[in-house]
Amino acid sequence: MIPIQLSVFFMIIYVLECLVIIVQSSLTVVLLGREWVQVKKLSPVDVILTSLGICRFCQLWSSMLFNFFSHFHPHCVFWYFGIVWEFTNTLSFWLTSLLAVLYCVKVSSFSCPIFLWLKWRIVRLFPWLLLGSLLISCVSMILSAIRNHIKIQLNSMRHFSRNSTVTERLETFLQQYSSYQGIMLALPFLLFLASTILLMASLSQHVRQMKQHHTSHSIPSLKAPATALRSLAIFLIFFTSYFLITVISIMGALVNKKSWYWVWEAVIYGIVSIHSTSLMLSSPKLRRVFKVRCWGLEAA
């Protein structure tokens, strides 16, 4: 059991992290949305970043509302906030994996026929991939709603015998739901992992080739792929950390959430905050806008 003062401290840290992510997501949506209004067109990468911004915005508000209501008013029913979180969390995983696939297909220099076919078809396939991510997330939301309905039913059936067949079936579903939820997140994570590793392998091969044929004029050109490799490594580490810590949280196997509740939430959303920042910086357009804004502030 941790001291109440420490629990309050981590609660404040959690709220600040959520607000930072909400501001980041809002900026992403506003800046890319303004460009879409001006140009009437967005690249697939910018569409994903805009969708992720909207998704994160809803996810963080639903997380704060659910956590505070469930922690301070545990007897009240606020399951719909949890359902929204399930939907947005699953969608953010699939959108992140789709972003990794797009970068891998566009940047990788593999001569494999599958890669060459994807390079030509990825733009046409993109709307269907986006729709598929949305439909899978809707399935996750439906399962979450069913789980919460079953929990309410079990609470209302406490006066029945524990050997009741209906009660046993409902409890079995709840036990299996965590496995379904883990699989729902593991699939996009494995897709992200494979795409990122392939992209890093392609960039490493490109760097080695440049070093073998380098001249005094080509050395500065090594900085771009080397920086991209470092960024991908950081991105991979933090997204993997977020996946693992989310799965552990779903399984409820690591900590006593009653005593370490806000510490756990602060750790989770600290990782999400760094991950969101790396996503924002992955867009050249957003980096360019932020540089212009910073120069404007310095000039003022």
Short mmCIF file of C-alpha atoms in Angstrom, two decimals:
data_model
loop_
_atom_site.label_atom_id
_atom_site.label_comp_id
_atom_site.label_asym_id
_atom_site.label_seq_id
_atom_site.Cartn_x
_atom_site.Cartn_y
_atom_site.Cartn_z
CA MET A 1 0.00 0.00 0.00
CA ILE A 2 1.52 3.33 -1.06
CA PRO A 3 1.04 6.60 0.90
CA ILE A 4 -1.94 8.73 -0.09
CA GLN A 5 0.37 11.68 -0.88
CA LEU A 6 2.29 9.59 -3.41
CA SER A 7 -0.96 8.36 -4.94
CA VAL A 8 -2.16 11.96 -5.36
CA PHE A 9 1.19 12.90 -6.92
CA PHE A 10 0.91 10.18 -9.58
CA MET A 11 -2.74 11.10 -10.15
CA ILE A 12 -1.63 14.66 -11.01
CA ILE A 13 1.14 13.27 -13.26
CA TYR A 14 -1.44 11.11 -15.04
CA VAL A 15 -3.77 14.07 -15.64
CA LEU A 16 -0.90 16.23 -16.95
CA GLU A 17 0.18 13.46 -19.33
CA CYS A 18 -3.36 13.10 -20.62
CA LEU A 19 -3.65 16.84 -21.20
CA VAL A 20 -0.33 16.89 -23.07
CA ILE A 21 -1.50 14.09 -25.37
CA ILE A 22 -4.86 15.83 -25.91
CA VAL A 23 -3.07 19.06 -26.91
CA GLN A 24 -0.73 17.13 -29.23
CA SER A 25 -3.63 15.32 -30.86
CA SER A 26 -5.62 18.54 -31.26
CA LEU A 27 -2.65 20.31 -32.90
CA THR A 28 -2.17 17.42 -35.32
CA VAL A 29 -5.83 17.43 -36.35
CA VAL A 30 -6.01 21.23 -36.66
CA LEU A 31 -2.80 21.61 -38.69
CA LEU A 32 -3.46 18.72 -41.06
CA GLY A 33 -7.16 19.60 -41.27
CA ARG A 34 -6.29 23.16 -42.28
CA GLU A 35 -4.00 21.83 -45.00
CA TRP A 36 -6.77 19.54 -46.24
CA VAL A 37 -9.13 22.53 -46.48
CA GLN A 38 -6.53 24.56 -48.38
CA VAL A 39 -5.21 21.86 -50.73
CA LYS A 40 -8.32 19.63 -50.83
CA LYS A 41 -6.06 16.59 -50.55
CA LEU A 42 -4.09 14.66 -47.94
CA SER A 43 -1.54 11.89 -48.39
CA PRO A 44 -2.36 8.46 -46.89
CA VAL A 45 0.23 9.08 -44.13
CA ASP A 46 -1.40 12.40 -43.19
CA VAL A 47 -4.84 10.78 -43.24
CA ILE A 48 -3.61 8.20 -40.74
CA LEU A 49 -1.99 10.85 -38.53
CA THR A 50 -5.23 12.88 -38.57
CA SER A 51 -7.26 9.77 -37.72
CA LEU A 52 -4.81 8.92 -34.94
CA GLY A 53 -5.13 12.46 -33.58
CA ILE A 54 -8.93 12.18 -33.41
CA CYS A 55 -8.63 8.68 -31.96
CA ARG A 56 -6.17 9.73 -29.24
CA PHE A 57 -8.27 12.77 -28.35
CA CYS A 58 -11.34 10.57 -27.71
CA GLN A 59 -9.27 7.85 -26.04
CA LEU A 60 -7.69 10.18 -23.49
CA TRP A 61 -10.95 11.88 -22.50
CA SER A 62 -12.69 8.51 -22.14
CA SER A 63 -9.72 7.23 -20.11
CA MET A 64 -9.83 10.16 -17.67
CA LEU A 65 -13.59 10.02 -17.25
CA PHE A 66 -13.63 6.24 -16.79
CA ASN A 67 -10.68 6.18 -14.37
CA PHE A 68 -11.96 8.96 -12.13
CA PHE A 69 -15.56 7.74 -12.07
CA SER A 70 -14.62 4.09 -11.51
CA HIS A 71 -12.04 5.00 -8.82
CA PHE A 72 -14.09 7.51 -6.82
CA HIS A 73 -17.59 6.15 -7.58
CA PRO A 74 -17.07 2.38 -8.02
CA HIS A 75 -20.74 1.59 -7.41
CA CYS A 76 -21.95 3.80 -10.26
CA VAL A 77 -22.22 2.44 -13.80
CA PHE A 78 -19.98 4.32 -16.25
CA TRP A 79 -19.14 1.40 -18.54
CA TYR A 80 -19.77 3.39 -21.72
CA PHE A 81 -16.53 5.34 -21.11
CA GLY A 82 -14.69 2.01 -20.98
CA ILE A 83 -16.37 0.88 -24.21
CA VAL A 84 -15.23 4.05 -25.97
CA TRP A 85 -11.70 3.45 -24.66
CA GLU A 86 -11.72 -0.13 -25.96
CA PHE A 87 -12.77 1.07 -29.43
CA THR A 88 -10.24 3.93 -29.65
CA ASN A 89 -7.40 1.86 -28.19
CA THR A 90 -7.91 -0.96 -30.70
CA LEU A 91 -8.26 1.54 -33.54
CA SER A 92 -5.05 3.34 -32.52
CA PHE A 93 -3.17 0.02 -32.64
CA TRP A 94 -4.42 -0.76 -36.14
CA LEU A 95 -3.78 2.77 -37.40
CA THR A 96 -0.21 2.67 -36.04
CA SER A 97 0.42 -0.67 -37.72
CA LEU A 98 -1.05 0.69 -40.98
CA LEU A 99 1.28 3.69 -40.74
CA ALA A 100 4.27 1.34 -40.31
CA VAL A 101 3.15 -0.68 -43.35
CA LEU A 102 2.88 2.48 -45.47
CA TYR A 103 6.36 3.69 -44.47
CA CYS A 104 7.79 0.21 -45.07
CA VAL A 105 6.28 -0.13 -48.55
CA LYS A 106 7.17 3.43 -49.60
CA VAL A 107 10.74 3.59 -48.25
CA SER A 108 12.05 0.01 -48.40
CA SER A 109 14.21 -0.89 -51.38
CA PHE A 110 13.54 -4.63 -51.47
CA SER A 111 13.15 -6.15 -54.94
CA CYS A 112 10.75 -8.86 -53.76
CA PRO A 113 7.72 -9.19 -56.11
CA ILE A 114 5.32 -8.70 -53.18
CA PHE A 115 6.94 -5.37 -52.28
CA LEU A 116 6.92 -4.22 -55.89
CA TRP A 117 3.25 -5.16 -56.19
CA LEU A 118 2.42 -3.33 -52.93
CA LYS A 119 4.26 -0.19 -54.07
CA TRP A 120 1.92 0.03 -57.03
CA ARG A 121 -1.25 -1.00 -55.17
CA ILE A 122 -0.90 0.50 -51.70
CA VAL A 123 -2.66 3.78 -52.56
CA ARG A 124 -5.64 1.91 -54.03
CA LEU A 125 -5.72 -0.53 -51.10
CA PHE A 126 -5.42 2.22 -48.49
CA PRO A 127 -9.17 3.10 -48.16
CA TRP A 128 -10.01 -0.59 -47.71
CA LEU A 129 -7.26 -1.04 -45.12
CA LEU A 130 -8.59 1.99 -43.24
CA LEU A 131 -12.14 0.62 -43.41
CA GLY A 132 -10.94 -2.80 -42.21
CA SER A 133 -9.23 -1.19 -39.19
CA LEU A 134 -12.47 0.61 -38.35
CA LEU A 135 -14.57 -2.57 -38.65
CA ILE A 136 -12.21 -4.61 -36.45
CA SER A 137 -12.32 -1.85 -33.84
CA CYS A 138 -16.12 -1.93 -33.99
CA VAL A 139 -16.01 -5.68 -33.28
CA SER A 140 -13.82 -4.93 -30.26
CA MET A 141 -16.33 -2.34 -29.07
CA ILE A 142 -19.24 -4.79 -29.45
CA LEU A 143 -17.36 -7.45 -27.46
CA SER A 144 -16.61 -4.87 -24.77
CA ALA A 145 -20.30 -3.92 -24.58
CA ILE A 146 -21.24 -7.62 -24.27
CA ARG A 147 -18.68 -8.10 -21.50
CA ASN A 148 -20.00 -5.14 -19.53
CA HIS A 149 -23.58 -6.35 -19.98
CA ILE A 150 -22.56 -9.79 -18.67
CA LYS A 151 -20.87 -8.20 -15.65
CA ILE A 152 -24.10 -6.35 -14.84
CA GLN A 153 -26.05 -9.61 -15.23
CA LEU A 154 -23.68 -11.47 -12.91
CA ASN A 155 -24.03 -8.77 -10.27
CA SER A 156 -27.81 -9.07 -10.45
CA MET A 157 -27.64 -12.90 -10.21
CA ARG A 158 -25.70 -13.05 -6.95
CA HIS A 159 -28.65 -14.50 -5.09
CA PHE A 160 -28.71 -17.54 -7.43
CA SER A 161 -26.62 -20.63 -6.81
CA ARG A 162 -23.00 -20.38 -7.97
CA ASN A 163 -23.44 -23.76 -9.71
CA SER A 164 -26.04 -22.32 -12.03
CA THR A 165 -25.30 -23.28 -15.66
CA VAL A 166 -26.04 -19.76 -16.91
CA THR A 167 -23.72 -18.20 -14.33
CA GLU A 168 -20.91 -20.60 -15.21
CA ARG A 169 -21.24 -19.82 -18.93
CA LEU A 170 -21.14 -16.09 -18.29
CA GLU A 171 -18.07 -16.41 -16.08
CA THR A 172 -16.37 -18.57 -18.72
CA PHE A 173 -16.96 -15.87 -21.32
CA LEU A 174 -15.45 -13.24 -19.04
CA GLN A 175 -12.38 -15.42 -18.48
CA GLN A 176 -11.93 -15.93 -22.22
CA TYR A 177 -12.54 -12.27 -23.08
CA SER A 178 -9.07 -11.18 -21.92
CA SER A 179 -7.55 -13.67 -24.38
CA TYR A 180 -9.73 -12.30 -27.20
CA GLN A 181 -8.71 -8.78 -26.27
CA GLY A 182 -5.02 -9.70 -26.22
CA ILE A 183 -5.29 -11.32 -29.66
CA MET A 184 -7.12 -8.25 -31.00
CA LEU A 185 -4.10 -6.13 -30.03
CA ALA A 186 -1.42 -8.71 -30.86
CA LEU A 187 -2.37 -8.92 -34.55
CA PRO A 188 -1.75 -5.21 -35.37
CA PHE A 189 1.31 -5.20 -33.12
CA LEU A 190 2.89 -8.12 -35.01
CA LEU A 191 2.10 -6.36 -38.29
CA PHE A 192 3.75 -3.20 -36.95
CA LEU A 193 6.74 -5.18 -35.67
CA ALA A 194 7.32 -6.95 -39.00
CA SER A 195 6.97 -3.72 -41.03
CA THR A 196 9.30 -1.74 -38.75
CA ILE A 197 11.98 -4.45 -38.68
CA LEU A 198 11.87 -4.76 -42.48
CA LEU A 199 12.15 -0.99 -42.85
CA MET A 200 15.09 -0.85 -40.44
CA ALA A 201 16.79 -3.71 -42.32
CA SER A 202 16.32 -1.86 -45.62
CA LEU A 203 17.72 1.38 -44.21
CA SER A 204 20.67 -0.46 -42.63
CA GLN A 205 21.46 -2.07 -45.98
CA HIS A 206 21.25 1.35 -47.64
CA VAL A 207 23.64 2.87 -45.06
CA ARG A 208 26.15 0.02 -45.53
CA GLN A 209 26.09 0.49 -49.30
CA MET A 210 26.66 4.23 -48.94
CA LYS A 211 29.58 3.66 -46.56
CA GLN A 212 31.22 1.24 -49.00
CA HIS A 213 31.07 3.83 -51.80
CA HIS A 214 31.34 6.97 -49.71
CA THR A 215 33.28 10.04 -50.66
CA SER A 216 33.89 13.28 -48.81
CA HIS A 217 30.78 14.67 -50.52
CA SER A 218 28.53 11.72 -49.66
CA ILE A 219 29.30 11.55 -45.93
CA PRO A 220 26.72 14.25 -45.00
CA SER A 221 24.06 12.29 -46.88
CA LEU A 222 24.50 9.44 -44.37
CA LYS A 223 22.94 11.57 -41.64
CA ALA A 224 19.39 11.26 -42.98
CA PRO A 225 19.14 7.42 -43.01
CA ALA A 226 21.11 7.21 -39.74
CA THR A 227 18.68 9.64 -38.07
CA ALA A 228 15.74 7.68 -39.51
CA LEU A 229 17.15 4.46 -38.03
CA ARG A 230 17.49 6.02 -34.58
CA SER A 231 13.95 7.38 -34.77
CA LEU A 232 12.59 3.99 -35.82
CA ALA A 233 14.44 2.28 -32.97
CA ILE A 234 12.96 4.71 -30.43
CA PHE A 235 9.51 4.35 -32.00
CA LEU A 236 9.79 0.56 -31.88
CA ILE A 237 10.89 0.53 -28.23
CA PHE A 238 8.08 2.75 -26.98
CA PHE A 239 5.30 1.16 -29.02
CA THR A 240 6.46 -2.30 -27.89
CA SER A 241 6.48 -1.04 -24.30
CA TYR A 242 2.96 0.31 -24.71
CA PHE A 243 1.75 -2.99 -26.16
CA LEU A 244 3.30 -5.06 -23.36
CA ILE A 245 2.08 -2.81 -20.59
CA THR A 246 -1.43 -2.71 -22.09
CA VAL A 247 -1.58 -6.52 -22.30
CA ILE A 248 -0.34 -6.82 -18.71
CA SER A 249 -2.97 -4.32 -17.63
CA ILE A 250 -5.68 -6.28 -19.45
CA MET A 251 -4.59 -9.54 -17.83
CA GLY A 252 -4.28 -7.81 -14.44
CA ALA A 253 -1.29 -9.98 -13.61
CA LEU A 254 1.37 -7.57 -12.37
CA VAL A 255 0.16 -5.08 -9.79
CA ASN A 256 -2.47 -4.61 -7.17
CA LYS A 257 -4.47 -1.93 -8.96
CA LYS A 258 -6.17 -0.75 -5.78
CA SER A 259 -2.92 0.37 -4.19
CA TRP A 260 -0.86 1.14 -7.32
CA TYR A 261 -3.71 2.33 -9.53
CA TRP A 262 -2.47 5.85 -10.32
CA VAL A 263 1.19 4.80 -10.53
CA TRP A 264 0.21 2.25 -13.17
CA GLU A 265 -1.88 4.77 -15.12
CA ALA A 266 0.94 7.36 -15.00
CA VAL A 267 3.42 4.82 -16.41
CA ILE A 268 1.04 3.76 -19.21
CA TYR A 269 0.23 7.29 -20.37
CA GLY A 270 3.81 8.47 -19.96
CA ILE A 271 4.68 5.93 -22.67
CA VAL A 272 1.66 7.02 -24.73
CA SER A 273 2.80 10.64 -24.49
CA ILE A 274 6.27 9.83 -25.85
CA HIS A 275 4.74 7.63 -28.55
CA SER A 276 2.36 10.44 -29.60
CA THR A 277 5.26 12.89 -29.78
CA SER A 278 7.26 10.53 -32.02
CA LEU A 279 4.21 10.14 -34.26
CA MET A 280 3.88 13.91 -34.64
CA LEU A 281 7.57 14.28 -35.47
CA SER A 282 7.31 11.52 -38.09
CA SER A 283 5.39 13.89 -40.37
CA PRO A 284 7.63 16.30 -42.36
CA LYS A 285 4.69 18.71 -42.70
CA LEU A 286 4.13 18.89 -38.95
CA ARG A 287 7.85 19.29 -38.29
CA ARG A 288 7.98 22.11 -40.81
CA VAL A 289 5.01 23.88 -39.24
CA PHE A 290 6.47 23.56 -35.73
CA LYS A 291 9.81 24.97 -36.91
CA VAL A 292 8.06 27.95 -38.48
CA ARG A 293 6.08 28.53 -35.27
CA CYS A 294 9.22 28.29 -33.12
CA TRP A 295 11.11 30.72 -35.35
CA GLY A 296 8.14 33.07 -35.20
CA LEU A 297 8.17 32.97 -31.40
CA GLU A 298 11.92 33.57 -31.28
CA ALA A 299 11.62 36.51 -33.68
CA ALA A 300 8.84 38.00 -31.57
#
